[in-house]
Short mmCIF file of C-alpha atoms in Angstrom, two decimals:
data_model
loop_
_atom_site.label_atom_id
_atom_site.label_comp_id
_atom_site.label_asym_id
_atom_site.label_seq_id
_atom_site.Cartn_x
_atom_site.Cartn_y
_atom_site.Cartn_z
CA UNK D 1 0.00 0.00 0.00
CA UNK D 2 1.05 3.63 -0.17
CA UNK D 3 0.75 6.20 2.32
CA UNK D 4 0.09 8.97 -0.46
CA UNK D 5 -2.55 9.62 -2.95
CA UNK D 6 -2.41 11.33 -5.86
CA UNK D 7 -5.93 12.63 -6.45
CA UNK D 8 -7.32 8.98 -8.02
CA UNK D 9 -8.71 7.84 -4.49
CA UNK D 10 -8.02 4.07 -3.61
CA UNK D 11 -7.29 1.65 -6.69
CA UNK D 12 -8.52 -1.60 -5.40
CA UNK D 13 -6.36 -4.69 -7.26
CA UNK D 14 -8.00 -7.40 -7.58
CA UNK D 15 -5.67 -9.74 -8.31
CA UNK D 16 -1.92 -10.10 -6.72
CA UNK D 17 -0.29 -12.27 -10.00
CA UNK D 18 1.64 -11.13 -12.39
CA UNK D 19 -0.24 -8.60 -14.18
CA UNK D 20 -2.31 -7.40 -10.87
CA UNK D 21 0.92 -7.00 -8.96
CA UNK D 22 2.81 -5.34 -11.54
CA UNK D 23 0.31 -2.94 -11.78
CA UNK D 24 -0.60 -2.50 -7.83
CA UNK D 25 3.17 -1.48 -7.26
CA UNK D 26 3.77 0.40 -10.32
CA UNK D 27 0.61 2.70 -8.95
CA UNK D 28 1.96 2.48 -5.84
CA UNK D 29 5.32 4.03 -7.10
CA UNK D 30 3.45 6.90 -8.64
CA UNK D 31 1.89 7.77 -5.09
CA UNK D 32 -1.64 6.25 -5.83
CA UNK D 33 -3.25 5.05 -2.84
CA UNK D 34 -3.22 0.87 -3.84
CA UNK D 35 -4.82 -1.92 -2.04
CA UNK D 36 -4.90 -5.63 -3.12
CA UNK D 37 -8.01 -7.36 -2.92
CA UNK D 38 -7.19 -12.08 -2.35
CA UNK D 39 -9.63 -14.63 -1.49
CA UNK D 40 -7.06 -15.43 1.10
CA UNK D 41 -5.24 -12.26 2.16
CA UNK D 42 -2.02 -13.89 3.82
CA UNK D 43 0.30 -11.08 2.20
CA UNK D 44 0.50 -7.88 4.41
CA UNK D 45 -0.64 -5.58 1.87
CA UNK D 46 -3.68 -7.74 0.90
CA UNK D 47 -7.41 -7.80 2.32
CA UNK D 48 -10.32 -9.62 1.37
CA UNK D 49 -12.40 -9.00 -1.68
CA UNK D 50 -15.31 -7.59 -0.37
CA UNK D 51 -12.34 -5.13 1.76
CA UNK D 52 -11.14 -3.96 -1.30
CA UNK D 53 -14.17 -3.51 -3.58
CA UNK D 54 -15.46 -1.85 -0.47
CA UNK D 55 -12.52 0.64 -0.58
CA UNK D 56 -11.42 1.30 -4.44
CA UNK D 57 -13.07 4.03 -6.31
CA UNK D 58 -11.03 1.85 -9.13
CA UNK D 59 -11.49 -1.35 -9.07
CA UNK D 60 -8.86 -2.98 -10.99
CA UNK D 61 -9.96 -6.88 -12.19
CA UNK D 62 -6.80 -8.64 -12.85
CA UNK D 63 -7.64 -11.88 -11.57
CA UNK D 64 -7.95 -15.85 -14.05
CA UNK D 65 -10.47 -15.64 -16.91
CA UNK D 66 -12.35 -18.41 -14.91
CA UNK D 67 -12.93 -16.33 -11.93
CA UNK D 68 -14.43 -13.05 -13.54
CA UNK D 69 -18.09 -14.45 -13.71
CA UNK D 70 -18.18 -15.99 -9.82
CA UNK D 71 -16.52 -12.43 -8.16
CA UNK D 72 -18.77 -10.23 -10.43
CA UNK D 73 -21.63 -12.54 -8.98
CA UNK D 74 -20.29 -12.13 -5.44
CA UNK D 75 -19.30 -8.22 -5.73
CA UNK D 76 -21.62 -6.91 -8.81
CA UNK D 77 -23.94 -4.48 -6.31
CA UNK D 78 -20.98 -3.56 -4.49
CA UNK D 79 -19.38 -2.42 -7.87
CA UNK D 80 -22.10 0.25 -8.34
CA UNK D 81 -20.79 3.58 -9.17
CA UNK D 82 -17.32 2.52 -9.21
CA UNK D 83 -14.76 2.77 -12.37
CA UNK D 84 -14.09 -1.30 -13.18
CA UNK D 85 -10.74 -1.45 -15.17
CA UNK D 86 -11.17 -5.18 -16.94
CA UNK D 87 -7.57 -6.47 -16.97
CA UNK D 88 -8.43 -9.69 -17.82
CA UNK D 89 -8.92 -11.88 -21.40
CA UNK D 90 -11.55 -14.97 -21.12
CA UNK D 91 -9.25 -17.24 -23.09
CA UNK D 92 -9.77 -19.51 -25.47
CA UNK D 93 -13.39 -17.85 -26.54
CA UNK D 94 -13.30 -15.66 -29.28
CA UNK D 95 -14.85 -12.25 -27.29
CA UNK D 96 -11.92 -11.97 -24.29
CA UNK D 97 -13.21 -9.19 -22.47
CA UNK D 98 -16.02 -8.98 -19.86
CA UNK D 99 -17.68 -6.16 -20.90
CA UNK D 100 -20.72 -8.34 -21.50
CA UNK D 101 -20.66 -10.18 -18.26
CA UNK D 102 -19.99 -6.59 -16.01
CA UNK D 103 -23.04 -5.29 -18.12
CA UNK D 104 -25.29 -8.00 -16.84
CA UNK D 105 -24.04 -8.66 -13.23
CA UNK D 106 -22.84 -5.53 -12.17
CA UNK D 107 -24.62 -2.95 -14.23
CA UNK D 108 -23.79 0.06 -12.28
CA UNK D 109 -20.25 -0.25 -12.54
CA UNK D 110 -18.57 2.04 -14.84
CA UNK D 111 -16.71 -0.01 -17.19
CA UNK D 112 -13.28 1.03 -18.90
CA UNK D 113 -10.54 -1.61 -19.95
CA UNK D 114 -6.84 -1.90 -20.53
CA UNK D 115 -3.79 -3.58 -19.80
CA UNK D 116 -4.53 -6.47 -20.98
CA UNK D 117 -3.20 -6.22 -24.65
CA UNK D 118 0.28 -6.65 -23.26
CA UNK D 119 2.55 -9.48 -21.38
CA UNK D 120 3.01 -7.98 -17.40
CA UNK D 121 6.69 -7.54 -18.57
CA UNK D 122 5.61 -4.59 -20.13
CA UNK D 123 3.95 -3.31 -16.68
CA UNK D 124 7.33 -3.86 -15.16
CA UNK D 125 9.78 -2.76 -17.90
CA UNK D 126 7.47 -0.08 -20.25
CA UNK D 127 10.81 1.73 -22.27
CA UNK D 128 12.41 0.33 -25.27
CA UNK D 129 15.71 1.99 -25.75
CA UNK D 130 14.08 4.56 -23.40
CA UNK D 131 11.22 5.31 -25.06
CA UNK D 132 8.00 4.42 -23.39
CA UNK D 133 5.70 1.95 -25.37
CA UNK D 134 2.22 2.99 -26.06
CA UNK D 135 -1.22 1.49 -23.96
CA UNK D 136 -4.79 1.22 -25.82
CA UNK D 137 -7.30 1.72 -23.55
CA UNK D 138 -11.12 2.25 -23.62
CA UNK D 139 -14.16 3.92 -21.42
CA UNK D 140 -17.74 3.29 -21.41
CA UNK D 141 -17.91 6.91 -20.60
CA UNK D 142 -15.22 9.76 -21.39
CA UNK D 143 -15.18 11.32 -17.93
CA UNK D 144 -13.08 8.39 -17.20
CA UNK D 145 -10.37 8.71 -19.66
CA UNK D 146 -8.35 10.70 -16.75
CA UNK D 147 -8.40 8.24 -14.61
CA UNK D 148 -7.20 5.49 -17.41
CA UNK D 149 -4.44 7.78 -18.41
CA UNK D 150 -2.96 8.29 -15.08
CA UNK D 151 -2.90 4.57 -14.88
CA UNK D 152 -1.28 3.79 -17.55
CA UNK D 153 1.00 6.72 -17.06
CA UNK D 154 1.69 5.59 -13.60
CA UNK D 155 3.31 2.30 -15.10
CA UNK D 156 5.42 4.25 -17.74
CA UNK D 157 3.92 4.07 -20.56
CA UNK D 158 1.77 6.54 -23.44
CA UNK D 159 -1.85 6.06 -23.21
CA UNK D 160 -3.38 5.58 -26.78
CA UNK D 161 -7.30 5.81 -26.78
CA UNK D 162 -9.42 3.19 -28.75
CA UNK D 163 -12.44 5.35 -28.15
CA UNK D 164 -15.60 5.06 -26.49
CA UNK D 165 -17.07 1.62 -25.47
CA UNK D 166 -14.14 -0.36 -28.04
CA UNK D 167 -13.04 -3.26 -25.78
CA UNK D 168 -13.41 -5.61 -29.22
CA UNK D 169 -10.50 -3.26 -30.29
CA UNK D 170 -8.39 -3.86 -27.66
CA UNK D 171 -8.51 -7.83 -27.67
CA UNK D 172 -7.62 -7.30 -31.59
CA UNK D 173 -5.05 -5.52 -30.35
CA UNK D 174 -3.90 -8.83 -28.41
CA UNK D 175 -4.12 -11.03 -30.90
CA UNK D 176 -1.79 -8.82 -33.29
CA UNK D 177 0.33 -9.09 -31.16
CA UNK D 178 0.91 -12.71 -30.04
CA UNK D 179 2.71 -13.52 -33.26
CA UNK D 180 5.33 -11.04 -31.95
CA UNK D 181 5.47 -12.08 -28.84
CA UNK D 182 7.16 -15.55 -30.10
CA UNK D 183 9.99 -13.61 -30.60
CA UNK D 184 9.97 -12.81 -26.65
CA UNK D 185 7.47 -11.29 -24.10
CA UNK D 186 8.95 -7.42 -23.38
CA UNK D 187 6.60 -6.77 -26.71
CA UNK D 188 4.80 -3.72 -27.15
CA UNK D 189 3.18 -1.02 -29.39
CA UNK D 190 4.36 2.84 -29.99
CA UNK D 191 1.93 4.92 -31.71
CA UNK D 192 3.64 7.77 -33.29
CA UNK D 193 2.57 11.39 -33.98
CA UNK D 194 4.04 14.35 -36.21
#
């Protein structure tokens, strides 16, 4: 956790893996206010999922394509009015996010998604030959683009909107990249600008 906050209120992780605990200390490092959210919380920084959905104003769900359904079923009214960043891909189907499933279980939730397009190397190591790689994101709702781009800025990288309500775009985004990633997993995307 991090004593500090700055100005994106808690970020509940849910998740402590490899992409959820990349990303919970990389916000932590940029002075965001970060608490990870376990089914069993045995780690010091970690408390209990109902604790941390209770807590974030981001909720970040980083957490095995198996488990989105059962915690949105547990935690969907608790989600209500809250940003939900889906982190995850539903592997092998051919729709990966769970924009569908967050619609229908926890409807007030604000959904956005991102970091997900990348392997969790990126999270930890975003520069190639110091230039930060870029991040697609999308929002259900463009009041929470700030909130995104902080993120993503808070793990060193350059946000890159898909646009409004576009998660489709950001598993395509995925799946171009996979055949790259054969050639190792610190793989990434710059989009460039005049």
């Amino acid at each position: 956790m991090s004593d500090t906050n700055a100005g994106l209120g808690t970020i509940a992780v849910i998740g402590s893996g490899n992409i959820g605990g990349s990303l919970g200390r990389a916000f932590a490092r940029a002075g965001h206010t970060v608490v990870f959210g376990a089914r069993k919380p045995d780690a010091p920084d970690a408390v209990t999922l109902a604790e941390a959905v209770a807590a974030g104003e981001t909720v970040v769900l980083a957490i095995p394509a198996d488990a989105v359904e059962g915690f949105l079923r547990e935690h969907g009214p608790a989600l209500a009015g809250k940003l939900l960043l889906d982190a995850t891909n539903r592997f092998p189907g051919p729709v990966l996010h769970s924009a569908d499933l967050v619609a229908e279980l926890a409807p007030g939730a604000r959904y956005a998604r991102a970091f997900n397009s990348q392997p969790w190397e990126t999270y930890v190591d975003p520069l190639w030959d110091g230039v930060p790689g870029s991040l697609f994101y999308t929002v259900a709702d463009e009041s929470d683009a700030p909130t995104l781009e902080a993120l993503i800025e808070a793990v060193g990288l350059a946000p890159a909107s898909a646009g409004v309500n576009r998660p489709d775009l950001l598993d395509a985004a995925l799946f171009l990249l996979f055949p790259s990633m054969q050639k190792g997993r610190h793989t990434g995307l710059k989009v460039l600008h005049d």
